[in-house]
XYZ file of C-alpha atoms in Angstrom:
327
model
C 17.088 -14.000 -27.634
C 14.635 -14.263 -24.684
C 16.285 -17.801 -24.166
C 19.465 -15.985 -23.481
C 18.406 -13.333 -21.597
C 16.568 -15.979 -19.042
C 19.637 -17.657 -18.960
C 21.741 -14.645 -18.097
C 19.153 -13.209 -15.551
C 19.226 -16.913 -13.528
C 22.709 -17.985 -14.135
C 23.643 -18.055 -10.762
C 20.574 -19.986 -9.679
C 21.405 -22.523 -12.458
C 25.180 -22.910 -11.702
C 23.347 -23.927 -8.112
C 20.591 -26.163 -9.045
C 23.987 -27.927 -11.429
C 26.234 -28.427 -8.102
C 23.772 -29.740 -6.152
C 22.456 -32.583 -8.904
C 26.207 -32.924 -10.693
C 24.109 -32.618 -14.009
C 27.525 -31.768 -15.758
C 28.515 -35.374 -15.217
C 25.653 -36.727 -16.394
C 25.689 -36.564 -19.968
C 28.954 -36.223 -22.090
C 27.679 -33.226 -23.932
C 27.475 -31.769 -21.180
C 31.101 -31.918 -19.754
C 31.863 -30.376 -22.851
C 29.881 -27.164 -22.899
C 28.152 -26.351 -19.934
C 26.821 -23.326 -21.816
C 24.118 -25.936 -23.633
C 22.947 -27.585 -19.466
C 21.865 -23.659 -18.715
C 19.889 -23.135 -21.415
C 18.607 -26.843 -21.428
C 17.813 -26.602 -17.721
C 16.873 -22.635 -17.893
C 13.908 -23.973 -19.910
C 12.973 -26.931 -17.947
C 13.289 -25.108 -14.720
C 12.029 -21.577 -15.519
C 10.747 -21.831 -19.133
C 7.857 -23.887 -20.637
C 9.496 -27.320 -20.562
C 11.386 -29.675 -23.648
C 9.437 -29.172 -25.987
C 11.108 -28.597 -29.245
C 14.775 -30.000 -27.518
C 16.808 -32.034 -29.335
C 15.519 -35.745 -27.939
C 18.803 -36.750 -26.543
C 19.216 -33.726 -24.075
C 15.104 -34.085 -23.054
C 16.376 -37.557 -22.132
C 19.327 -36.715 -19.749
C 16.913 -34.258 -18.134
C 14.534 -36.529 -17.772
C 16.478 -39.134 -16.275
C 17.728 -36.779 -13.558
C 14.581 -35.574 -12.722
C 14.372 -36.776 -9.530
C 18.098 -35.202 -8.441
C 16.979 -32.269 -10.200
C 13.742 -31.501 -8.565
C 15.411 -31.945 -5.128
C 18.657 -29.702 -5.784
C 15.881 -27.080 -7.218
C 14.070 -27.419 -3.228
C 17.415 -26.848 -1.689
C 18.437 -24.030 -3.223
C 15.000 -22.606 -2.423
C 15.631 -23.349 1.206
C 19.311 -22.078 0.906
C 17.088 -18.441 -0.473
C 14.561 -18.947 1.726
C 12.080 -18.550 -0.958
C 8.705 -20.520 -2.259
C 9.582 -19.683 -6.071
C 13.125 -19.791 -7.499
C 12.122 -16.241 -9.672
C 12.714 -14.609 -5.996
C 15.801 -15.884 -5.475
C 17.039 -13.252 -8.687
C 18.019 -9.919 -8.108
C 16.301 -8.414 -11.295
C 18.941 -6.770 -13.502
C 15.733 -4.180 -14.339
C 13.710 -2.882 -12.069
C 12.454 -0.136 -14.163
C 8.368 0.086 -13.439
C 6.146 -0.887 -15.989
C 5.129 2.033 -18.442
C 1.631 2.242 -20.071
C 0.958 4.581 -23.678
C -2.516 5.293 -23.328
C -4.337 5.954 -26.318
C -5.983 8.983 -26.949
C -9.465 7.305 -27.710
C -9.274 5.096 -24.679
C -13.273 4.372 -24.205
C -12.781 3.819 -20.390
C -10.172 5.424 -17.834
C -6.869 3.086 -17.800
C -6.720 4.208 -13.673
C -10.155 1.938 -13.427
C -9.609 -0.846 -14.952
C -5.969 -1.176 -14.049
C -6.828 -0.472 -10.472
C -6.525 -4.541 -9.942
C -2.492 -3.740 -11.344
C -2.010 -1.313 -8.381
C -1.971 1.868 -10.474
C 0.996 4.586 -9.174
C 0.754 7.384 -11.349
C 0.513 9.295 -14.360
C 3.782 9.893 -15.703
C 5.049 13.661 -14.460
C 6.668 14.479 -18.050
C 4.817 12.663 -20.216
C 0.564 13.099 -20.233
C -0.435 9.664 -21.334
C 2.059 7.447 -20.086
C 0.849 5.478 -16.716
C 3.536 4.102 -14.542
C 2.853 0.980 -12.799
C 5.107 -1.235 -10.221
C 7.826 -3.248 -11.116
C 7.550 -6.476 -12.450
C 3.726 -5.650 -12.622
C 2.717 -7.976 -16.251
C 0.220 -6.780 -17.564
C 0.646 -9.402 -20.833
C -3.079 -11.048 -20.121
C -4.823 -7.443 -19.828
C -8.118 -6.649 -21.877
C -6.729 -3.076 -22.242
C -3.439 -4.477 -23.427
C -4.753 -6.947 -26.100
C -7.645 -4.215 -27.448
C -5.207 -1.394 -28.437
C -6.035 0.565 -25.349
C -2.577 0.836 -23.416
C 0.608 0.062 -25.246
C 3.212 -1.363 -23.367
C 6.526 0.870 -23.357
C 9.560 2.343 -22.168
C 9.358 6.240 -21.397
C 12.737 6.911 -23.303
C 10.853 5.476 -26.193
C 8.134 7.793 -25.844
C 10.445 10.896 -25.474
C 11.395 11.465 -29.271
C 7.637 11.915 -30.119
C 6.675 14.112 -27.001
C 9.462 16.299 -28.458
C 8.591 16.205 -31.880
C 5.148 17.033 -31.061
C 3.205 17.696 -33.770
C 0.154 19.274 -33.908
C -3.294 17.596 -35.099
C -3.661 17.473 -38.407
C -0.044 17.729 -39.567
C 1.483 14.833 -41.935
C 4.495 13.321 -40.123
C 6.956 10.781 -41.116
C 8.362 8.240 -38.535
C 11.706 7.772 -40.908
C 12.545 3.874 -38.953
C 9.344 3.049 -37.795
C 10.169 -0.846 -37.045
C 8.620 -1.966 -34.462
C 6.102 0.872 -34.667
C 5.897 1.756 -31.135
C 6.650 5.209 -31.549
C 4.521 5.578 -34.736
C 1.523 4.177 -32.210
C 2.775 7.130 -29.784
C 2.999 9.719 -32.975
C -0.893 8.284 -33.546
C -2.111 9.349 -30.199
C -0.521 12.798 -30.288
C -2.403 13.716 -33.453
C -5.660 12.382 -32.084
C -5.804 10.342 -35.057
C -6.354 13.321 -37.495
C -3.480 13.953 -39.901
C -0.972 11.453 -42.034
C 1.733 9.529 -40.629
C 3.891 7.843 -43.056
C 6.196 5.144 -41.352
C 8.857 3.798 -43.722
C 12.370 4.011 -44.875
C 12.455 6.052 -47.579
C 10.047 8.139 -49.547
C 9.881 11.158 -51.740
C 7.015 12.842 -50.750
C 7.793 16.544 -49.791
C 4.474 17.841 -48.336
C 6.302 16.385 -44.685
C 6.030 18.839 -41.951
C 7.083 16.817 -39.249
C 10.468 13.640 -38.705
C 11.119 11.280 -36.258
C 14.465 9.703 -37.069
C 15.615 6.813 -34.961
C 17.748 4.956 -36.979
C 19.591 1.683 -36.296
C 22.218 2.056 -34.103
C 24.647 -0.064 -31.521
C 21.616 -0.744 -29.292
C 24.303 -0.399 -26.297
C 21.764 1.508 -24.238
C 20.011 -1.763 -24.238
C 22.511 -4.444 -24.106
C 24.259 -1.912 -21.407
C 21.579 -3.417 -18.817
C 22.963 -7.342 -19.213
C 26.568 -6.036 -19.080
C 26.651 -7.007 -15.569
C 25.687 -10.684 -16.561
C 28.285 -11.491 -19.635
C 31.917 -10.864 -19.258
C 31.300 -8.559 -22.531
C 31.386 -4.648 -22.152
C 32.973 -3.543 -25.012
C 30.442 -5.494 -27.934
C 30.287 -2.103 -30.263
C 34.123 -2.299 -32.400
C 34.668 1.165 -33.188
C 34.801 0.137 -36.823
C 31.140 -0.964 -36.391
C 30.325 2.706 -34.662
C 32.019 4.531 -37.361
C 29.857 2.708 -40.284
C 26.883 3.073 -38.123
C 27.594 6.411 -37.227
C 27.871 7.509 -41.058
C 24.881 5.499 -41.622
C 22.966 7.647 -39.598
C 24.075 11.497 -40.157
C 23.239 10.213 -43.951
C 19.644 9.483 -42.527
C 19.311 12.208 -40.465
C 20.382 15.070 -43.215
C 18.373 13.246 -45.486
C 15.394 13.871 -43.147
C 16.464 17.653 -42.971
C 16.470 18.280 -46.893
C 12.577 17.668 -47.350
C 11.516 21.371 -48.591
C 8.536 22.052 -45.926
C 9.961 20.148 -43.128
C 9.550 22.579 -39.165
C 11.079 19.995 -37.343
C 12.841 16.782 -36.756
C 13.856 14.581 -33.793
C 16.997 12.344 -33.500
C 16.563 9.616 -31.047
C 18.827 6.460 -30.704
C 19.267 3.661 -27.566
C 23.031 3.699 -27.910
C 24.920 5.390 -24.959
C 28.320 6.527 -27.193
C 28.538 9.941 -28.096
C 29.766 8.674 -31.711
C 25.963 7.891 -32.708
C 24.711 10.548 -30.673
C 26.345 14.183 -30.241
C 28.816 13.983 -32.862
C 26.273 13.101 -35.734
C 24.352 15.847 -34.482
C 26.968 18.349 -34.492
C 28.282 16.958 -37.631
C 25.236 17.177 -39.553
C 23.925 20.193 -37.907
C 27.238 22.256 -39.118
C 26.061 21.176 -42.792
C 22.565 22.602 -42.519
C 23.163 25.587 -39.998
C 22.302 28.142 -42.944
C 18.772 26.427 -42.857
C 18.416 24.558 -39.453
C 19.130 25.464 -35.642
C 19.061 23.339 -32.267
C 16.401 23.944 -29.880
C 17.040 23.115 -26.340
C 14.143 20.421 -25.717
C 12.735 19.480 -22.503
C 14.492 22.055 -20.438
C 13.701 21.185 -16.889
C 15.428 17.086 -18.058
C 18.137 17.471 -15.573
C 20.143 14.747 -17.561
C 21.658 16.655 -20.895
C 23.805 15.395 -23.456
C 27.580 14.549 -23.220
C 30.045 18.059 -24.024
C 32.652 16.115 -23.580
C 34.568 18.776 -22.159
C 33.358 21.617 -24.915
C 34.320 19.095 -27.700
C 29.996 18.459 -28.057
C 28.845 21.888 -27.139
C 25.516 21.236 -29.147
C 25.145 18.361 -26.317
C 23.797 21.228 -23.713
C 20.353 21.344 -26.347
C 19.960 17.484 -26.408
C 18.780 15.114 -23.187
C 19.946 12.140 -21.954
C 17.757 9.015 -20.098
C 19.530 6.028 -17.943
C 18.850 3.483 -15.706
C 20.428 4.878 -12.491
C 19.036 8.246 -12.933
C 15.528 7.424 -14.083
C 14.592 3.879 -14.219
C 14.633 3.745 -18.071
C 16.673 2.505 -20.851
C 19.935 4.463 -21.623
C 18.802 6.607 -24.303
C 19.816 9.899 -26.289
Protein backbone atom coordinates (compact mmCIF):
# COMPACT_ATOMS: atom_id res chain seq x y z
CA UNK A 1 0.00 0.00 0.00
CA UNK A 2 2.65 2.67 0.81
CA UNK A 3 4.18 1.61 -2.66
CA UNK A 4 1.02 2.86 -4.20
CA UNK A 5 0.42 5.71 -2.42
CA UNK A 6 4.21 7.01 -3.35
CA UNK A 7 3.38 6.26 -6.66
CA UNK A 8 0.15 8.21 -6.75
CA UNK A 9 1.59 11.23 -4.72
CA UNK A 10 4.71 11.53 -7.55
CA UNK A 11 2.99 10.39 -10.62
CA UNK A 12 3.40 13.39 -12.38
CA UNK A 13 7.08 13.70 -11.52
CA UNK A 14 7.49 10.08 -12.80
CA UNK A 15 5.51 10.46 -16.09
CA UNK A 16 8.46 13.37 -16.38
CA UNK A 17 11.55 11.71 -15.34
CA UNK A 18 9.86 8.67 -18.21
CA UNK A 19 9.70 11.40 -21.19
CA UNK A 20 12.79 12.73 -20.69
CA UNK A 21 14.84 9.10 -20.54
CA UNK A 22 12.10 7.18 -23.03
CA UNK A 23 12.31 4.38 -20.27
CA UNK A 24 8.97 3.00 -21.82
CA UNK A 25 10.99 1.96 -24.84
CA UNK A 26 13.47 0.44 -23.12
CA UNK A 27 12.30 -2.74 -21.98
CA UNK A 28 9.30 -4.66 -23.60
CA UNK A 29 7.52 -5.04 -20.34
CA UNK A 30 7.43 -1.92 -20.16
CA UNK A 31 5.57 -0.83 -23.41
CA UNK A 32 3.10 -3.04 -22.15
CA UNK A 33 2.15 -1.67 -18.76
CA UNK A 34 3.57 1.43 -17.87
CA UNK A 35 1.79 1.03 -14.54
CA UNK A 36 4.86 -1.60 -13.48
CA UNK A 37 7.98 1.55 -14.81
CA UNK A 38 6.17 3.91 -11.93
CA UNK A 39 6.33 1.75 -9.32
CA UNK A 40 9.75 0.25 -10.52
CA UNK A 41 11.17 3.75 -10.89
CA UNK A 42 8.98 5.28 -7.81
CA UNK A 43 11.27 3.01 -5.76
CA UNK A 44 14.51 3.60 -7.37
CA UNK A 45 13.97 7.28 -7.51
CA UNK A 46 12.10 8.07 -4.26
CA UNK A 47 12.08 4.73 -2.36
CA UNK A 48 14.97 2.63 -0.93
CA UNK A 49 16.31 1.21 -4.20
CA UNK A 50 15.82 -2.65 -6.07
CA UNK A 51 16.07 -4.49 -3.61
CA UNK A 52 13.63 -7.28 -3.55
CA UNK A 53 12.70 -6.44 -7.65
CA UNK A 54 12.26 -9.02 -9.83
CA UNK A 55 16.09 -9.24 -11.45
CA UNK A 56 15.04 -8.52 -14.93
CA UNK A 57 13.38 -5.04 -14.21
CA UNK A 58 16.62 -4.09 -11.63
CA UNK A 59 18.47 -4.74 -14.90
CA UNK A 60 16.64 -2.35 -17.34
CA UNK A 61 16.98 0.24 -14.57
CA UNK A 62 20.23 -0.28 -14.22
CA UNK A 63 21.20 -0.08 -17.65
CA UNK A 64 19.52 3.32 -18.03
CA UNK A 65 20.99 4.70 -15.21
CA UNK A 66 22.89 7.11 -16.71
CA UNK A 67 19.66 8.61 -18.93
CA UNK A 68 17.84 8.27 -15.84
CA UNK A 69 19.91 10.20 -13.44
CA UNK A 70 20.11 13.08 -15.99
CA UNK A 71 16.23 13.28 -16.93
CA UNK A 72 15.81 13.18 -12.87
CA UNK A 73 18.39 16.74 -12.90
CA UNK A 74 16.24 18.24 -15.55
CA UNK A 75 13.16 17.97 -14.21
CA UNK A 76 14.66 19.43 -11.03
CA UNK A 77 15.81 22.39 -13.03
CA UNK A 78 12.42 22.50 -14.97
CA UNK A 79 10.95 22.85 -10.75
CA UNK A 80 13.60 24.74 -9.81
CA UNK A 81 14.17 22.56 -6.90
CA UNK A 82 17.38 20.70 -5.12
CA UNK A 83 15.12 17.54 -4.14
CA UNK A 84 12.46 16.06 -6.45
CA UNK A 85 10.02 15.60 -2.96
CA UNK A 86 9.55 19.59 -3.56
CA UNK A 87 8.56 19.41 -6.79
CA UNK A 88 4.99 17.53 -5.21
CA UNK A 89 2.19 19.40 -4.18
CA UNK A 90 1.35 17.20 -1.04
CA UNK A 91 -2.17 15.77 -1.41
CA UNK A 92 -2.11 16.21 2.77
CA UNK A 93 -1.03 18.90 4.38
CA UNK A 94 -2.72 18.18 7.56
CA UNK A 95 0.01 19.10 10.55
CA UNK A 96 1.41 16.46 12.42
CA UNK A 97 -0.67 15.49 15.63
CA UNK A 98 1.01 14.23 18.88
CA UNK A 99 -1.22 11.95 21.83
CA UNK A 100 0.67 12.70 24.76
CA UNK A 101 0.54 10.33 27.42
CA UNK A 102 -0.68 11.08 30.62
CA UNK A 103 2.56 9.83 32.49
CA UNK A 104 4.85 11.67 30.15
CA UNK A 105 8.12 11.96 32.59
CA UNK A 106 9.28 15.17 30.75
CA UNK A 107 7.19 18.06 28.96
CA UNK A 108 6.66 16.99 25.09
CA UNK A 109 6.97 21.20 24.40
CA UNK A 110 10.88 20.62 25.58
CA UNK A 111 12.02 18.05 24.00
CA UNK A 112 10.12 18.59 20.79
CA UNK A 113 11.23 22.17 20.78
CA UNK A 114 14.02 20.95 18.01
CA UNK A 115 10.41 19.85 15.86
CA UNK A 116 9.26 23.53 16.03
CA UNK A 117 6.41 22.94 18.49
CA UNK A 118 2.95 25.14 17.45
CA UNK A 119 0.53 24.33 19.93
CA UNK A 120 -1.52 22.40 22.13
CA UNK A 121 -4.47 21.29 20.42
CA UNK A 122 -7.56 23.93 21.30
CA UNK A 123 -10.24 20.94 21.63
CA UNK A 124 -8.38 18.30 22.62
CA UNK A 125 -5.90 18.63 26.08
CA UNK A 126 -3.17 16.25 25.15
CA UNK A 127 -2.90 16.36 21.60
CA UNK A 128 0.24 18.66 20.35
CA UNK A 129 0.07 19.95 16.87
CA UNK A 130 3.19 20.27 15.03
CA UNK A 131 4.00 21.60 11.27
CA UNK A 132 3.36 19.85 8.31
CA UNK A 133 5.41 17.30 7.03
CA UNK A 134 7.29 17.64 10.44
CA UNK A 135 8.53 13.42 10.93
CA UNK A 136 8.95 12.82 13.91
CA UNK A 137 9.55 8.75 13.04
CA UNK A 138 13.35 8.86 14.67
CA UNK A 139 12.07 10.69 18.00
CA UNK A 140 13.09 9.29 21.56
CA UNK A 141 9.58 10.39 22.72
CA UNK A 142 8.05 8.60 19.77
CA UNK A 143 9.86 5.20 20.12
CA UNK A 144 9.47 5.22 24.30
CA UNK A 145 5.62 5.39 24.41
CA UNK A 146 5.69 9.05 25.26
CA UNK A 147 3.79 10.78 22.23
CA UNK A 148 1.71 8.66 19.93
CA UNK A 149 1.53 9.68 16.57
CA UNK A 150 -2.19 10.48 15.37
CA UNK A 151 -4.87 12.05 13.59
CA UNK A 152 -7.23 14.38 15.79
CA UNK A 153 -10.46 12.79 14.21
CA UNK A 154 -9.06 9.64 15.66
CA UNK A 155 -8.79 11.03 18.96
CA UNK A 156 -12.36 12.56 18.92
CA UNK A 157 -14.48 9.31 19.68
CA UNK A 158 -12.57 8.87 23.03
CA UNK A 159 -12.57 12.66 24.10
CA UNK A 160 -16.35 12.13 23.72
CA UNK A 161 -16.70 9.01 25.35
CA UNK A 162 -14.78 10.24 28.18
CA UNK A 163 -14.75 8.13 30.84
CA UNK A 164 -13.89 8.78 34.11
CA UNK A 165 -10.80 7.14 36.08
CA UNK A 166 -11.43 4.10 37.28
CA UNK A 167 -14.32 3.00 35.05
CA UNK A 168 -13.99 -0.41 32.92
CA UNK A 169 -14.38 0.49 29.22
CA UNK A 170 -14.52 -1.57 26.18
CA UNK A 171 -12.92 -0.33 22.86
CA UNK A 172 -15.48 -2.82 20.78
CA UNK A 173 -12.75 -2.69 17.28
CA UNK A 174 -9.74 -1.85 18.86
CA UNK A 175 -7.35 -2.82 15.73
CA UNK A 176 -4.80 -0.87 15.47
CA UNK A 177 -5.19 0.22 19.09
CA UNK A 178 -4.65 3.80 18.70
CA UNK A 179 -7.67 4.83 20.28
CA UNK A 180 -7.45 2.17 23.05
CA UNK A 181 -3.77 4.01 23.73
CA UNK A 182 -5.95 7.39 23.79
CA UNK A 183 -8.83 5.55 26.09
CA UNK A 184 -5.44 4.59 28.36
CA UNK A 185 -4.41 8.13 28.89
CA UNK A 186 -7.88 9.41 29.74
CA UNK A 187 -8.20 6.99 32.65
CA UNK A 188 -4.74 7.81 33.91
CA UNK A 189 -4.08 4.27 33.72
CA UNK A 190 -6.51 3.31 36.60
CA UNK A 191 -9.53 1.27 35.53
CA UNK A 192 -10.05 -1.81 32.82
CA UNK A 193 -10.08 -1.43 29.23
CA UNK A 194 -11.02 -4.43 27.35
CA UNK A 195 -10.16 -4.09 23.52
CA UNK A 196 -11.65 -6.91 21.44
CA UNK A 197 -14.44 -8.01 19.27
CA UNK A 198 -16.70 -9.62 21.21
CA UNK A 199 -17.14 -10.45 24.84
CA UNK A 200 -19.77 -11.18 27.38
CA UNK A 201 -18.78 -9.47 30.23
CA UNK A 202 -21.59 -7.10 31.52
CA UNK A 203 -19.90 -5.10 34.35
CA UNK A 204 -19.03 -2.46 31.02
CA UNK A 205 -19.77 1.05 31.84
CA UNK A 206 -18.27 2.63 29.05
CA UNK A 207 -18.12 1.67 24.48
CA UNK A 208 -16.19 2.89 21.88
CA UNK A 209 -17.52 1.36 18.67
CA UNK A 210 -15.66 2.03 15.48
CA UNK A 211 -16.35 -0.66 13.40
CA UNK A 212 -15.08 -1.47 9.89
CA UNK A 213 -16.43 0.58 7.47
CA UNK A 214 -15.80 1.95 3.62
CA UNK A 215 -12.69 3.81 4.84
CA UNK A 216 -13.83 6.57 2.12
CA UNK A 217 -12.89 9.33 4.53
CA UNK A 218 -9.46 8.05 3.94
CA UNK A 219 -9.20 6.95 0.45
CA UNK A 220 -11.33 10.39 -0.20
CA UNK A 221 -7.77 12.23 0.16
CA UNK A 222 -6.06 10.18 -3.06
CA UNK A 223 -9.30 10.70 -5.05
CA UNK A 224 -7.66 13.48 -6.74
CA UNK A 225 -4.75 11.10 -7.86
CA UNK A 226 -6.78 7.86 -9.37
CA UNK A 227 -9.50 8.32 -11.85
CA UNK A 228 -11.64 6.33 -9.06
CA UNK A 229 -14.32 8.29 -6.95
CA UNK A 230 -16.95 6.09 -6.64
CA UNK A 231 -14.78 2.72 -5.00
CA UNK A 232 -17.71 2.02 -2.20
CA UNK A 233 -20.71 -0.16 -4.56
CA UNK A 234 -23.71 0.54 -2.71
CA UNK A 235 -24.13 -3.20 -2.32
CA UNK A 236 -20.84 -3.11 -0.33
CA UNK A 237 -22.36 0.01 1.91
CA UNK A 238 -25.53 -1.75 2.51
CA UNK A 239 -23.68 -5.08 3.95
CA UNK A 240 -21.36 -2.84 5.76
CA UNK A 241 -23.89 -0.67 6.91
CA UNK A 242 -25.95 -3.71 8.49
CA UNK A 243 -22.75 -4.94 9.74
CA UNK A 244 -22.40 -2.13 11.83
CA UNK A 245 -25.97 -1.08 13.41
CA UNK A 246 -25.63 -5.03 14.43
CA UNK A 247 -22.35 -3.90 16.28
CA UNK A 248 -23.43 -0.88 17.51
CA UNK A 249 -26.93 -2.23 19.20
CA UNK A 250 -24.99 -4.97 20.33
CA UNK A 251 -22.80 -2.47 22.24
CA UNK A 252 -26.08 -0.78 23.59
CA UNK A 253 -27.66 -4.09 25.13
CA UNK A 254 -24.81 -4.60 27.84
CA UNK A 255 -27.05 -4.15 31.18
CA UNK A 256 -24.80 -1.33 33.03
CA UNK A 257 -23.60 0.37 30.00
CA UNK A 258 -23.88 5.00 30.54
CA UNK A 259 -22.55 5.52 27.33
CA UNK A 260 -21.30 4.65 23.95
CA UNK A 261 -19.58 6.39 21.00
CA UNK A 262 -19.99 5.60 17.24
CA UNK A 263 -17.10 6.72 15.24
CA UNK A 264 -16.29 5.63 11.58
CA UNK A 265 -13.72 7.30 8.67
CA UNK A 266 -16.31 6.85 5.96
CA UNK A 267 -17.88 10.16 4.64
CA UNK A 268 -21.55 8.47 3.41
CA UNK A 269 -24.33 9.05 5.52
CA UNK A 270 -25.30 5.19 4.94
CA UNK A 271 -22.55 4.11 7.64
CA UNK A 272 -22.99 7.12 9.53
CA UNK A 273 -26.47 8.95 10.30
CA UNK A 274 -28.71 6.39 9.10
CA UNK A 275 -27.26 3.51 11.37
CA UNK A 276 -27.55 5.87 14.04
CA UNK A 277 -31.01 6.79 13.54
CA UNK A 278 -31.81 3.31 12.68
CA UNK A 279 -30.52 1.78 15.68
CA UNK A 280 -31.29 4.58 17.94
CA UNK A 281 -35.25 4.20 17.01
CA UNK A 282 -34.79 0.46 18.37
CA UNK A 283 -33.41 1.44 21.75
CA UNK A 284 -35.15 4.94 22.29
CA UNK A 285 -37.22 3.36 25.32
CA UNK A 286 -33.68 2.87 26.95
CA UNK A 287 -31.16 5.20 25.10
CA UNK A 288 -31.16 9.01 23.95
CA UNK A 289 -28.65 11.20 21.75
CA UNK A 290 -26.64 13.73 23.39
CA UNK A 291 -25.46 16.58 21.36
CA UNK A 292 -21.50 16.14 21.78
CA UNK A 293 -18.99 18.73 21.32
CA UNK A 294 -21.34 21.60 20.89
CA UNK A 295 -19.19 24.50 19.91
CA UNK A 296 -17.80 21.67 16.56
CA UNK A 297 -19.13 23.98 14.00
CA UNK A 298 -19.13 20.96 11.49
CA UNK A 299 -22.41 18.66 12.47
CA UNK A 300 -23.68 15.72 10.88
CA UNK A 301 -25.50 15.44 7.47
CA UNK A 302 -29.80 16.06 7.91
CA UNK A 303 -30.03 15.56 4.67
CA UNK A 304 -32.73 17.88 4.36
CA UNK A 305 -34.71 16.60 7.76
CA UNK A 306 -34.39 12.98 6.40
CA UNK A 307 -31.21 12.57 9.39
CA UNK A 308 -32.58 14.87 11.99
CA UNK A 309 -30.52 12.91 14.72
CA UNK A 310 -27.46 14.30 12.47
CA UNK A 311 -27.82 17.91 14.38
CA UNK A 312 -26.40 15.70 17.83
CA UNK A 313 -23.47 14.06 15.89
CA UNK A 314 -20.11 16.05 14.42
CA UNK A 315 -18.45 15.89 11.43
CA UNK A 316 -14.30 16.37 10.70
CA UNK A 317 -12.76 17.02 6.97
CA UNK A 318 -9.89 18.02 5.32
CA UNK A 319 -10.97 21.46 3.98
CA UNK A 320 -12.53 22.51 7.13
CA UNK A 321 -9.99 21.27 9.64
CA UNK A 322 -6.94 19.71 8.31
CA UNK A 323 -7.99 16.15 9.36
CA UNK A 324 -9.27 13.03 7.93
CA UNK A 325 -13.00 13.01 6.85
CA UNK A 326 -14.52 11.51 9.76
CA UNK A 327 -18.06 11.03 11.52
Amino acid sequence: MSVVCECLKYADILNEIIDCCNLISSDKRFKRNKDLALVVLCRYVFGKGLNGCYSTYKKVIESQKSAIHSAVERVKLRHKVTDLRHAVKEADDSPALLDISEDTPTPPSRNLSTEKFVYIDPDIDNLLVLPTNTDLHSSPLLKDGSVVLQDKASCLPAHVLNPSPGSHVIDACAAPGNKTSHLAALLNNTGTITAFELNTKSNVEYILVDPSCSGSGITSRLNSLTDDQHSSSELRLKKLSSFQSVILKKALSFPKVKRVVYSTCSINCQENEQVVQDVLSQVKKDFTIEKILPSWSHRGDTLDGQFPLGEHCIRASPKLHRLLDSF
